[in-house]
mmCIF file of C-alpha atoms in Angstrom:
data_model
loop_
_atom_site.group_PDB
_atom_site.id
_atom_site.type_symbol
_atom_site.label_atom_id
_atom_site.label_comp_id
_atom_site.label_asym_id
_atom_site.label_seq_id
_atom_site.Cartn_x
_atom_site.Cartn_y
_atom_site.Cartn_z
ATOM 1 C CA UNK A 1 -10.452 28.797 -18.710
ATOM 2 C CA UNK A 2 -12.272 25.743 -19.095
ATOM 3 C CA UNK A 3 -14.298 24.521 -15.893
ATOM 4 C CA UNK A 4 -12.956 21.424 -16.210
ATOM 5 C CA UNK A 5 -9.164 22.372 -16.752
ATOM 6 C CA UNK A 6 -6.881 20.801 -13.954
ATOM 7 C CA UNK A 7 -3.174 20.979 -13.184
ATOM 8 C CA UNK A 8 -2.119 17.739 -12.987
ATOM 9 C CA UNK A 9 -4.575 14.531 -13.898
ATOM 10 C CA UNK A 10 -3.802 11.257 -12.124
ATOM 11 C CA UNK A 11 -5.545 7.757 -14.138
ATOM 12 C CA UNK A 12 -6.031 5.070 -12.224
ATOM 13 C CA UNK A 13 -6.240 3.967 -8.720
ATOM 14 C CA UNK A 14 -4.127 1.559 -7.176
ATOM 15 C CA UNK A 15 -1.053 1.864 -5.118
ATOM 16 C CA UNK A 16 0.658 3.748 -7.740
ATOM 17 C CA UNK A 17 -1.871 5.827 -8.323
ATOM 18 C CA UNK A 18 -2.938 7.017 -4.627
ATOM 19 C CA UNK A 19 0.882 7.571 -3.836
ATOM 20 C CA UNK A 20 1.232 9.798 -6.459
ATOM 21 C CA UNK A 21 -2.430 11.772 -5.319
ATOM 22 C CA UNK A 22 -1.049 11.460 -1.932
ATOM 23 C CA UNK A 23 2.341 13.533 -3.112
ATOM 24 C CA UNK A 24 0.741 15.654 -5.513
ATOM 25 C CA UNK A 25 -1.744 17.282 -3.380
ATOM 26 C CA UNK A 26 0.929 17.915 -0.637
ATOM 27 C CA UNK A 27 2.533 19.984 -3.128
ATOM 28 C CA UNK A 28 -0.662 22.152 -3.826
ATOM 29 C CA UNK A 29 -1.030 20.290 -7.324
ATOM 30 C CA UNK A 30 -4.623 19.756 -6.505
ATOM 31 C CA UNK A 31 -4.598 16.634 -8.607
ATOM 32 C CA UNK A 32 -7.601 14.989 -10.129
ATOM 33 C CA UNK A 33 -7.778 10.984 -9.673
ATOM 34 C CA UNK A 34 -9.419 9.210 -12.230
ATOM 35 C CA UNK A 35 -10.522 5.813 -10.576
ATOM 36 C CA UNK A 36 -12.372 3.867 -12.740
ATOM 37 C CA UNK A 37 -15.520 2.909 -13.186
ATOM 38 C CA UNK A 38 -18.270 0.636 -11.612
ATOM 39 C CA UNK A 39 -19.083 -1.468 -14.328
ATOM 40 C CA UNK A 40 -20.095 -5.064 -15.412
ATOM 41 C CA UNK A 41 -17.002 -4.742 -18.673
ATOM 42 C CA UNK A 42 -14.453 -3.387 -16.116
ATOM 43 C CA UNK A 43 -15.335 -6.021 -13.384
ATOM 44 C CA UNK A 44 -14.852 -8.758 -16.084
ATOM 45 C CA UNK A 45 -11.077 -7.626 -16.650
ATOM 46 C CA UNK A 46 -10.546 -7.152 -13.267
ATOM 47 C CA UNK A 47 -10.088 -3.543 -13.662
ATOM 48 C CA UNK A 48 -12.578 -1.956 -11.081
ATOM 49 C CA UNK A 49 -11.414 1.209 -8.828
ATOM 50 C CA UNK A 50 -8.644 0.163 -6.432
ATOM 51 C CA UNK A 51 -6.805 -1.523 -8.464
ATOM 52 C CA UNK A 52 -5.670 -5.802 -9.101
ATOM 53 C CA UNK A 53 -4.845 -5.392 -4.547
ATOM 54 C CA UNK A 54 -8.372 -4.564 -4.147
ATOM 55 C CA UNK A 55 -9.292 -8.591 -4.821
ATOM 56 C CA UNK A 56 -6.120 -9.864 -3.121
ATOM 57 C CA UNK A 57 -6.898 -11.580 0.998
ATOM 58 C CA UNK A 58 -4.292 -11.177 3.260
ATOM 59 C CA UNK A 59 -0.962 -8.985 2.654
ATOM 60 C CA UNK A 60 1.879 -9.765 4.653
ATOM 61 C CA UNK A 61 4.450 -7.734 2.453
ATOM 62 C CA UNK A 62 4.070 -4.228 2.948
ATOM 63 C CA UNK A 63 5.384 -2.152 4.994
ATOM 64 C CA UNK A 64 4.097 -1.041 8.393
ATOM 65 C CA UNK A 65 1.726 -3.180 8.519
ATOM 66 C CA UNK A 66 2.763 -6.132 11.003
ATOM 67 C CA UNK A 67 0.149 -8.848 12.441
ATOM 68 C CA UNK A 68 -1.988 -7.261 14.591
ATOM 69 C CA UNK A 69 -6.158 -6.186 15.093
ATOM 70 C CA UNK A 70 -6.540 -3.201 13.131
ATOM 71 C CA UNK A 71 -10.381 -2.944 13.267
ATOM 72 C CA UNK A 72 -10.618 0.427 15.840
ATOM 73 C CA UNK A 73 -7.278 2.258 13.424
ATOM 74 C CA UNK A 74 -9.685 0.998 10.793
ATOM 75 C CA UNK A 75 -13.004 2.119 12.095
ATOM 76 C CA UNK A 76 -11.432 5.950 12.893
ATOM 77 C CA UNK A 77 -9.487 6.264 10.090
ATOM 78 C CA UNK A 78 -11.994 5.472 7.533
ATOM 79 C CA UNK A 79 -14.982 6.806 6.321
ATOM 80 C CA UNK A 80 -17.864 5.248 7.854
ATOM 81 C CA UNK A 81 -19.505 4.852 4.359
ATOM 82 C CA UNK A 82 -16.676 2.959 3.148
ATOM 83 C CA UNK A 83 -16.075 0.872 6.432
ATOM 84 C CA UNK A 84 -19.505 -1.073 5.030
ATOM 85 C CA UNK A 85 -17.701 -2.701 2.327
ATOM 86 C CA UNK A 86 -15.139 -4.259 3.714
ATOM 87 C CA UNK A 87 -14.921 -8.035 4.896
ATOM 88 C CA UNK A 88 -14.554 -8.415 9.264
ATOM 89 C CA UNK A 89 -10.913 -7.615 9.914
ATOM 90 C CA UNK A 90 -8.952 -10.417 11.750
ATOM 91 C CA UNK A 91 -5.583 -10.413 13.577
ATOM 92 C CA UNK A 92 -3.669 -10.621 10.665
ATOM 93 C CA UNK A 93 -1.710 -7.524 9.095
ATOM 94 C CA UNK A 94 -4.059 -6.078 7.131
ATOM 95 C CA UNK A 95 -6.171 -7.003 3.526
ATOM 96 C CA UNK A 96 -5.976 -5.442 0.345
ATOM 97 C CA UNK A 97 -8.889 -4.010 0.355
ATOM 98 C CA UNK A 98 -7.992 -2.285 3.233
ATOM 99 C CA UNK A 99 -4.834 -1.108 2.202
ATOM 100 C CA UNK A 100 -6.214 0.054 -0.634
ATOM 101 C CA UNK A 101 -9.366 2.216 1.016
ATOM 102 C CA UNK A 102 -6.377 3.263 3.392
ATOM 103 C CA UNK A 103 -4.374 4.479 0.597
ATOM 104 C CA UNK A 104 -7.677 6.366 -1.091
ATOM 105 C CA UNK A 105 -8.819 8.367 2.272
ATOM 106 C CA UNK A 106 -4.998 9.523 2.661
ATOM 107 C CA UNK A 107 -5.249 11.324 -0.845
ATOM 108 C CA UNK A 108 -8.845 12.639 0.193
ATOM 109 C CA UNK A 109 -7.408 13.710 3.291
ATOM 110 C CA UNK A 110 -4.788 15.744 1.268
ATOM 111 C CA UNK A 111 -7.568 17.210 -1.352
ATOM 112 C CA UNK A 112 -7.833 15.039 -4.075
ATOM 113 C CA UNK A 113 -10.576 15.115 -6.135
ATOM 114 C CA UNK A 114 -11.874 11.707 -7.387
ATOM 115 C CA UNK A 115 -14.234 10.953 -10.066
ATOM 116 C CA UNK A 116 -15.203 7.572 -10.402
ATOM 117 C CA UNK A 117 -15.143 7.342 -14.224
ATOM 118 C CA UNK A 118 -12.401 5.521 -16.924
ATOM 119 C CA UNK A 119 -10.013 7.858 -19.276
ATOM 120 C CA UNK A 120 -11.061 6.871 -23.230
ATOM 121 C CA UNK A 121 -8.755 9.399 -24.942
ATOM 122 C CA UNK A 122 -6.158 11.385 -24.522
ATOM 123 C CA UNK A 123 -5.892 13.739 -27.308
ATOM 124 C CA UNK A 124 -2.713 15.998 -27.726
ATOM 125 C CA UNK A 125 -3.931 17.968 -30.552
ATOM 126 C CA UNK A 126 -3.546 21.233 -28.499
ATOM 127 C CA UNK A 127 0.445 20.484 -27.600
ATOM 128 C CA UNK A 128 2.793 21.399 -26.997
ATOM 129 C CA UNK A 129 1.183 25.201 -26.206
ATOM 130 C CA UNK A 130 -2.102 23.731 -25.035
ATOM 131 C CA UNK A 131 -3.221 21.625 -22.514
ATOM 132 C CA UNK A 132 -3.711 17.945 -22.566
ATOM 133 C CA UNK A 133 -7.703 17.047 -23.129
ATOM 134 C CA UNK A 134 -8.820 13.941 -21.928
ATOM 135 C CA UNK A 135 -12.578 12.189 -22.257
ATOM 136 C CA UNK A 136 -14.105 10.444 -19.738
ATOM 137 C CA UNK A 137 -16.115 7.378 -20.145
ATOM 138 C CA UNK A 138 -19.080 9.469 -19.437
ATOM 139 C CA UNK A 139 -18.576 11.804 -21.755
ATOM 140 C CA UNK A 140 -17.176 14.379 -20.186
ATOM 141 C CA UNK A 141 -14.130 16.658 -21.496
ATOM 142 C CA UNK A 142 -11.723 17.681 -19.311
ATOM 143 C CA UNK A 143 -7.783 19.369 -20.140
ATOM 144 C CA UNK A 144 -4.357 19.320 -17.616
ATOM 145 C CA UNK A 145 -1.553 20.333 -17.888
ATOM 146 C CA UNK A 146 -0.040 17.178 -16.966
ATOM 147 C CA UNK A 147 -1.072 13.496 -16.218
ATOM 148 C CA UNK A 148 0.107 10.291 -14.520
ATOM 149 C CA UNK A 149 -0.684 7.116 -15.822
ATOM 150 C CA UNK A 150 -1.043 4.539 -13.010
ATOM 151 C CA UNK A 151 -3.597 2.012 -14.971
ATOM 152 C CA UNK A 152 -1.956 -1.182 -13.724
ATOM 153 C CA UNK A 153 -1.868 -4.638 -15.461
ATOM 154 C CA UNK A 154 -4.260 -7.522 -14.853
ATOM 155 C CA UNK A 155 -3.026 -10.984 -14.723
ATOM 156 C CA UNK A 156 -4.273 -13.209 -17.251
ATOM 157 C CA UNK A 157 -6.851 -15.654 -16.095
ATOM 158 C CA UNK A 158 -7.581 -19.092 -17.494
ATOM 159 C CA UNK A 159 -11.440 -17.985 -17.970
ATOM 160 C CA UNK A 160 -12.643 -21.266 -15.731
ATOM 161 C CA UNK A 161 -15.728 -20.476 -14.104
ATOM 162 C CA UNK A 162 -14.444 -22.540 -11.095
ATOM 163 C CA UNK A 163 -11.157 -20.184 -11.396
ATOM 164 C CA UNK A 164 -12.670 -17.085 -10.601
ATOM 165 C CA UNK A 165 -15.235 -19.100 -7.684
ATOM 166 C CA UNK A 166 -11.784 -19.632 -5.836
ATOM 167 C CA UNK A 167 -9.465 -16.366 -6.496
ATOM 168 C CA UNK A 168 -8.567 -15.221 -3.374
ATOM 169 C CA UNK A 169 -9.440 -18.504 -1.908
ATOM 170 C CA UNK A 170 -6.164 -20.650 -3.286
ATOM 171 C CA UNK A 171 -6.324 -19.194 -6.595
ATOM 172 C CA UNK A 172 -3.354 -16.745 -7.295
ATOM 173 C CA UNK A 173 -2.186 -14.770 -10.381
ATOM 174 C CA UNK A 174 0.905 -13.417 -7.879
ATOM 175 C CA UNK A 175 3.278 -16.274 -6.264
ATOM 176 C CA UNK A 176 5.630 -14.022 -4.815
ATOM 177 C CA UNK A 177 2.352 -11.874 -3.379
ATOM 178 C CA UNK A 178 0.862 -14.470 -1.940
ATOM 179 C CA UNK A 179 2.986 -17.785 -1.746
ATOM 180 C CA UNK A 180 4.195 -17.646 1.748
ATOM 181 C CA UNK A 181 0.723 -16.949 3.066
ATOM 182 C CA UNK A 182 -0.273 -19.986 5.347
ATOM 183 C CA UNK A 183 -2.892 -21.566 3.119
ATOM 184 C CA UNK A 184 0.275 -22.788 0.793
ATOM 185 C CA UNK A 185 2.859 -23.334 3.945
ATOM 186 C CA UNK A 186 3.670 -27.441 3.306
ATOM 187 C CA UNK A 187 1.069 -27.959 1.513
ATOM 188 C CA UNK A 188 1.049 -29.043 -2.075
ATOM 189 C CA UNK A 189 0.044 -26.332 -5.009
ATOM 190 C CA UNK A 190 -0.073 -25.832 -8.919
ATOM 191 C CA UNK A 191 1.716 -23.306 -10.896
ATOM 192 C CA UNK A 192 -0.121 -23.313 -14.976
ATOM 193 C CA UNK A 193 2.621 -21.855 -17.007
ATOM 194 C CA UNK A 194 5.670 -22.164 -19.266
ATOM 195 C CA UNK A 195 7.459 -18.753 -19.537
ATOM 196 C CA UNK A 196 10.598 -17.789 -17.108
ATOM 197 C CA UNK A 197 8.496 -15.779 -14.863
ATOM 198 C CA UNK A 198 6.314 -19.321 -13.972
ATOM 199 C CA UNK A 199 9.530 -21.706 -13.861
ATOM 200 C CA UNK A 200 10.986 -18.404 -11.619
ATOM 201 C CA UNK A 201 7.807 -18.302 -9.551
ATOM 202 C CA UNK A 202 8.123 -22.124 -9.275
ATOM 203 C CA UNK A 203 10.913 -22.494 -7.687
ATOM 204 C CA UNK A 204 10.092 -19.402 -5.174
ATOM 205 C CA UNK A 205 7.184 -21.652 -3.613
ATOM 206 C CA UNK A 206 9.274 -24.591 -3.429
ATOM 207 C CA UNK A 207 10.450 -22.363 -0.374
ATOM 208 C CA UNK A 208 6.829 -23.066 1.162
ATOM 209 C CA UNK A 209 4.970 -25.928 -0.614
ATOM 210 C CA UNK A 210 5.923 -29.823 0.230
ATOM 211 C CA UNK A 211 5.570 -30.390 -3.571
ATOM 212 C CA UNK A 212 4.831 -27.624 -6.713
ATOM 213 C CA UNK A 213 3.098 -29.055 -9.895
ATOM 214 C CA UNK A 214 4.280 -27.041 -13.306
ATOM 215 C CA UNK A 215 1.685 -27.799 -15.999
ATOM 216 C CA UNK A 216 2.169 -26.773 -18.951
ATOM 217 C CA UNK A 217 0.258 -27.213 -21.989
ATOM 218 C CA UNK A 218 3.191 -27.648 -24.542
ATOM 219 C CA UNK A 219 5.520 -30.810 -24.370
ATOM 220 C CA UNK A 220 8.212 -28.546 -23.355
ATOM 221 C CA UNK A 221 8.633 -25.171 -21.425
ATOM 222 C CA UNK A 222 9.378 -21.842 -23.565
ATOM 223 C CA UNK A 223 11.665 -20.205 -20.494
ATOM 224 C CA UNK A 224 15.165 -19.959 -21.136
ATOM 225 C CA UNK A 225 17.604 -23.459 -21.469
ATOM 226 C CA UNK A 226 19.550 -22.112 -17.799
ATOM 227 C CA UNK A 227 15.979 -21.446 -16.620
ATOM 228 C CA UNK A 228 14.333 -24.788 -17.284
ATOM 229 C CA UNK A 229 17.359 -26.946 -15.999
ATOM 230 C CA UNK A 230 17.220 -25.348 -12.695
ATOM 231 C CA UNK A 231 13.496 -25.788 -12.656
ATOM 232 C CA UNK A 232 13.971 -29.789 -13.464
ATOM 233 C CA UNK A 233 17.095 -30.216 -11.131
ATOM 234 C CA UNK A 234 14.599 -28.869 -8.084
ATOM 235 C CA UNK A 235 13.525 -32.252 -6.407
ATOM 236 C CA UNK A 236 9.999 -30.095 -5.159
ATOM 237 C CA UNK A 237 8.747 -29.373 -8.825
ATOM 238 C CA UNK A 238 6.967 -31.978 -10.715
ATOM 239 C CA UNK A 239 6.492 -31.107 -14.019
ATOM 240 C CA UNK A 240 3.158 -32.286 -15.957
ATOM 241 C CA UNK A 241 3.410 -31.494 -19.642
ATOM 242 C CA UNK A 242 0.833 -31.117 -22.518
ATOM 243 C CA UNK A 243 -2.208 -31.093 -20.238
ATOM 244 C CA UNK A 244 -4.369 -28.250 -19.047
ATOM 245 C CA UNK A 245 -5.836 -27.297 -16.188
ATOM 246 C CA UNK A 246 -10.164 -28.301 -16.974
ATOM 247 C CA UNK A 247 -11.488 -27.571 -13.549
ATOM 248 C CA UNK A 248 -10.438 -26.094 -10.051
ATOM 249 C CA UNK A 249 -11.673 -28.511 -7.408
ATOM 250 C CA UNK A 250 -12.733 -27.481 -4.116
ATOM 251 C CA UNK A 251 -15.348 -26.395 -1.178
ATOM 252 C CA UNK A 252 -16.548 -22.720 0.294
ATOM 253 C CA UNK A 253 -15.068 -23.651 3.741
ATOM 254 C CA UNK A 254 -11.264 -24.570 2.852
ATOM 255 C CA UNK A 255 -10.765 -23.208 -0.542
ATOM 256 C CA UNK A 256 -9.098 -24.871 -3.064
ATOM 257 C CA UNK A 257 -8.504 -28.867 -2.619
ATOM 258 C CA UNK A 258 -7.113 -30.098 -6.097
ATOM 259 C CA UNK A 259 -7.385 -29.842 -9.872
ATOM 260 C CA UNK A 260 -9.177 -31.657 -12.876
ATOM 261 C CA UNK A 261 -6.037 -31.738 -16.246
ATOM 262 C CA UNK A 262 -7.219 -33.112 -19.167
ATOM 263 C CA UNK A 263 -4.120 -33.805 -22.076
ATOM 264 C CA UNK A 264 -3.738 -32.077 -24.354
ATOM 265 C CA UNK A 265 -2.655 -34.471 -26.905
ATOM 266 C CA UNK A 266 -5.080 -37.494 -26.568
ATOM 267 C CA UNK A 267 -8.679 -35.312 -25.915
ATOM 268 C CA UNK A 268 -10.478 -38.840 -25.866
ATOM 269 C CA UNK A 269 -8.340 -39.663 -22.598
ATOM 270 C CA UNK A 270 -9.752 -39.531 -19.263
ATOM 271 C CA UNK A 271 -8.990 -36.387 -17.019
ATOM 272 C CA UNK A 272 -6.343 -36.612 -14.170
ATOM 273 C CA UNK A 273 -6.882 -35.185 -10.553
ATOM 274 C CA UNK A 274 -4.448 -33.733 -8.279
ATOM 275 C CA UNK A 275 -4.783 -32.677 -5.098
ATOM 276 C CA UNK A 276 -3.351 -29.329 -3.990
ATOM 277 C CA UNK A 277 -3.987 -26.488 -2.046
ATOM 278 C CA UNK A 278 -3.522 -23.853 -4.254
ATOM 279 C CA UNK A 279 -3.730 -22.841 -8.061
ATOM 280 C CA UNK A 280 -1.034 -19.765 -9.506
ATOM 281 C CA UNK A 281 -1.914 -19.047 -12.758
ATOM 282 C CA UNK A 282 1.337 -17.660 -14.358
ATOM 283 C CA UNK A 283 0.747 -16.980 -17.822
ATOM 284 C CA UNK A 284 1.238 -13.425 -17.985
ATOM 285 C CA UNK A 285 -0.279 -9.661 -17.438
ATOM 286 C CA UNK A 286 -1.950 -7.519 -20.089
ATOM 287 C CA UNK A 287 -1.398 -3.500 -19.203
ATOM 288 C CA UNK A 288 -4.161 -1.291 -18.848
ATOM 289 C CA UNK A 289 -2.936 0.961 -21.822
ATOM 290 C CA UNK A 290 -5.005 0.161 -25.144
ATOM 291 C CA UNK A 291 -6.376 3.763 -24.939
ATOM 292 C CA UNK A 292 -2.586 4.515 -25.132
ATOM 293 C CA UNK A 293 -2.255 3.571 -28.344
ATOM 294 C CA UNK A 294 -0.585 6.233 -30.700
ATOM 295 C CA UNK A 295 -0.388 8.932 -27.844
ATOM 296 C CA UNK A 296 2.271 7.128 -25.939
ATOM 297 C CA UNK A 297 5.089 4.962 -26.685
ATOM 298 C CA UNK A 298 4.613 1.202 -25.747
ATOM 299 C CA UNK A 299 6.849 -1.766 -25.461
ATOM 300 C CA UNK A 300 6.425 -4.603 -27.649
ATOM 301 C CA UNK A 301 4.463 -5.977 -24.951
ATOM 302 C CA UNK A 302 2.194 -2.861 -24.323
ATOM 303 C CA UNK A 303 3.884 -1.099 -21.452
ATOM 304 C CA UNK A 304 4.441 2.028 -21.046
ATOM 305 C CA UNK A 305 7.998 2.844 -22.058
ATOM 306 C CA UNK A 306 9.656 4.645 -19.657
ATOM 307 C CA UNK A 307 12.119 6.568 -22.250
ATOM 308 C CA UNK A 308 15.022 7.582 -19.159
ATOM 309 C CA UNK A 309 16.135 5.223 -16.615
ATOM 310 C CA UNK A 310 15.096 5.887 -13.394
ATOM 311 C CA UNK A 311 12.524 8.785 -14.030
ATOM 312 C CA UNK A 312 8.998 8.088 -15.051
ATOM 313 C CA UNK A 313 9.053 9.923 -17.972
ATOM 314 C CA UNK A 314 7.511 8.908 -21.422
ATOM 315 C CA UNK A 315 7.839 9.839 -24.761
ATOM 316 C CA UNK A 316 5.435 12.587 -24.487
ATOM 317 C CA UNK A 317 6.935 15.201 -22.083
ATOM 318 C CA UNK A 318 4.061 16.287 -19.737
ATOM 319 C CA UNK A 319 2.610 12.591 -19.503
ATOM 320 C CA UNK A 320 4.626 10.176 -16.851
ATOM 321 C CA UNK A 321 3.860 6.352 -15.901
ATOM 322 C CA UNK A 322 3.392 4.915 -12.595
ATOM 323 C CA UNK A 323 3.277 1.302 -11.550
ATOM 324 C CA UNK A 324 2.627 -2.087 -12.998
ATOM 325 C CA UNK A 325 1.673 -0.572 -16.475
ATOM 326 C CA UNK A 326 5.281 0.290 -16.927
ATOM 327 C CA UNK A 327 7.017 -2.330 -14.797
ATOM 328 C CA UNK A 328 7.041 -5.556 -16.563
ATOM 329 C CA UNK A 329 9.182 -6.730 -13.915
ATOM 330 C CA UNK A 330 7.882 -6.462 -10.184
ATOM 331 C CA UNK A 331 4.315 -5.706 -10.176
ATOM 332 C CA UNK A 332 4.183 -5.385 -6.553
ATOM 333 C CA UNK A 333 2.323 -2.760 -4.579
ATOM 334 C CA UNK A 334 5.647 -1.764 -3.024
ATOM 335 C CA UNK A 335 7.514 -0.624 -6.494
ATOM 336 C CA UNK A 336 3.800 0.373 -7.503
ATOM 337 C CA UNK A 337 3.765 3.178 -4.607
ATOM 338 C CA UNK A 338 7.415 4.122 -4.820
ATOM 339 C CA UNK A 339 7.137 4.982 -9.223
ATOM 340 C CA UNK A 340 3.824 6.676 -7.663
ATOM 341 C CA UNK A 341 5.728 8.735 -5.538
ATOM 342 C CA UNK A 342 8.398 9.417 -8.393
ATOM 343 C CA UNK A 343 5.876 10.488 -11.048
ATOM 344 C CA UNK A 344 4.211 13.139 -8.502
ATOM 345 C CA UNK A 345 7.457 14.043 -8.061
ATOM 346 C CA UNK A 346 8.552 14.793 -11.692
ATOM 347 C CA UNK A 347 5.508 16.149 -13.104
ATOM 348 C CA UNK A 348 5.459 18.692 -10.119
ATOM 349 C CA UNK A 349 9.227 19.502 -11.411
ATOM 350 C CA UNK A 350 8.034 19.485 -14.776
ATOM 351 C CA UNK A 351 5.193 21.825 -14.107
ATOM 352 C CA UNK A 352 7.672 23.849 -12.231
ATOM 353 C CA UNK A 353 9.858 24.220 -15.607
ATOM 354 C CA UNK A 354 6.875 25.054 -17.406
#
């Protein structure tokens, strides 16, 4: 048996992907987590170990985790190796990074293994007798039995240098994640996007915002006709068409304080500010799964395709799909962990069957 043969082989580590180490390795799978890793390529997609929650501030949405001071749970729960990295804990709920660290040292606690290295290729050559064999980015070979993909999907990003200065710090790629947080409460913001999830997300921070700004870049939106009309009947959304966002405006101490547009139609004309608290960027997610390609079946929008509804199956029996990289719907760290928990629990009654 090869040294590095494993029964079941988790990729990827963010709430989907601990939940699923966390229930595998109570069930004596002994899984192996793939994490990702540390490098300058995955830290420019925003695809570094722990996962898109990892670079989120505050998180007021899941559960067990009320406002409170969390620094001694934190100190004695965590590794004291680990503590170092994280920001000074406040009396709020708790952080993503946090949450995420949290999540980690609950698998460890179980037995998981980690390695902190990406999957390149899965190769299935050796099915449906043999085991799956997988490469690491290091160059390492390694064959299971089984695997979970829990790679996640990274919001796209404008590419503004002042963009990424102020993510985390009134720039969002999440509304529903992080609109209600206080920064946003009655305070103007900006949603950049045109689809029905950014009219959708619109209108959910008209809940908190005085006022929400939809730019768009096109003279008119591409959501749906219903979509649109209940975005314009909303007296809280201004729209501003044909004009991009150029710059994010703001200072280290309060974050985000407006936005440079420039038009998109007359490029000679002189750019327009707008003062707001807060930037969402809403123009979509790209999954994790290019090294998918032709081992898995994906959507037409690269997602995993879960292939029975409500299981986490794929079209490769023996491979199952955890979190945002199937779910082109919620992406939220809640549904993340509870697909996580389904996948561990379907490859362990797959690899019972076996």
């Amino acid at each position: 048996m090869s040294q590095n043969k494993r029964t079941l082989i988790i990729i990827g580590s963010g709430p989907a992907g601990w939940t699923a180490a966390i229930y595998a390795a109570r069930a004596n799978l002994n899984p192996l987590v793939f994490e990702g890793a540390v490098t300058a390529e995955n830290q420019a997609k925003n695809t570094l170990p722990l996962g898109q929650l990892a670079m989120t501030s505050e998180v007021e949405n899941f559960p067990g985790f009320p406002v409170g001071d969390l620094t001694e749970y934190l100190r004695t729960a965590l590794d004291p190796d680990r503590l170092e990295y994280l920001p000074p804990h406040g009396k709020h709920g708790i952080t993503g990074p946090e949450l995420m660290e949290l999540l980690r040292q609950q698998a460890i606690n179980f037995g998981t293994e980690i390695i902190t290295e990406d999957v390149v290729k899965i190769d299935l050559s050796a099915r449906p007798d043999g085991p799956f064999r997988l490469l690491s980015s290091d160059g390492e070979e390694y064959e299971s039995d089984a695997i979970i993909v829990a790679t996640g999907a990274g919001a796209n990003w404008l590419g503004l240098p002042s963009e990424e200065r102020f993510k985390n710090f009134g720039v969002s790629g999440c509304a529903v994640c992080d609109g209600a947080l206080p920064r946003f409460r009655r305070q103007p913001v900006a949603v950049v996007g045109g689809g029905d999830s950014a009219l959708e997300d619109a209108n959910y921070l008209s809940k908190f915002a005085s006022k929400v700004y939809l730019i768009h870049r096109r003279d008119e939106f591409r959501a749906s006709h219903f979509m649109v009309e209940r975005t314009l009947a909303n007296p809280k959304i201004e729209p501003i068409y044909s004009h991009v966002v150029e710059e994010v405006l703001g200072d280290v101490k309060g974050g985000v304080t407006g936005l440079k547009l420039r038009s998109t139609k007359n490029m000679d004309a002189d750019t327009q500010e707008i003062a707001v608290s807060g930037l969402f960027v809403l123009i979509g997610h790209t999954p994790n799964t290019a090294f998918l390609e032709g081992v898995v079946e994906l959507t037409e929008k690269k997602y995993v395709r879960w292939t029975q509804p409500g299981r986490t199956f794929t079209s490769v029996p023996g491979i199952f799909a955890a979190g945002d990289c199937a779910d082109s719907v919620y992406r939220q760290a809640n549904t993340a962990a509870a697909t996580g928990c389904m996948a561990a629990l379907d490859a362990g009654h797959w690899l019972a069957e076996q």
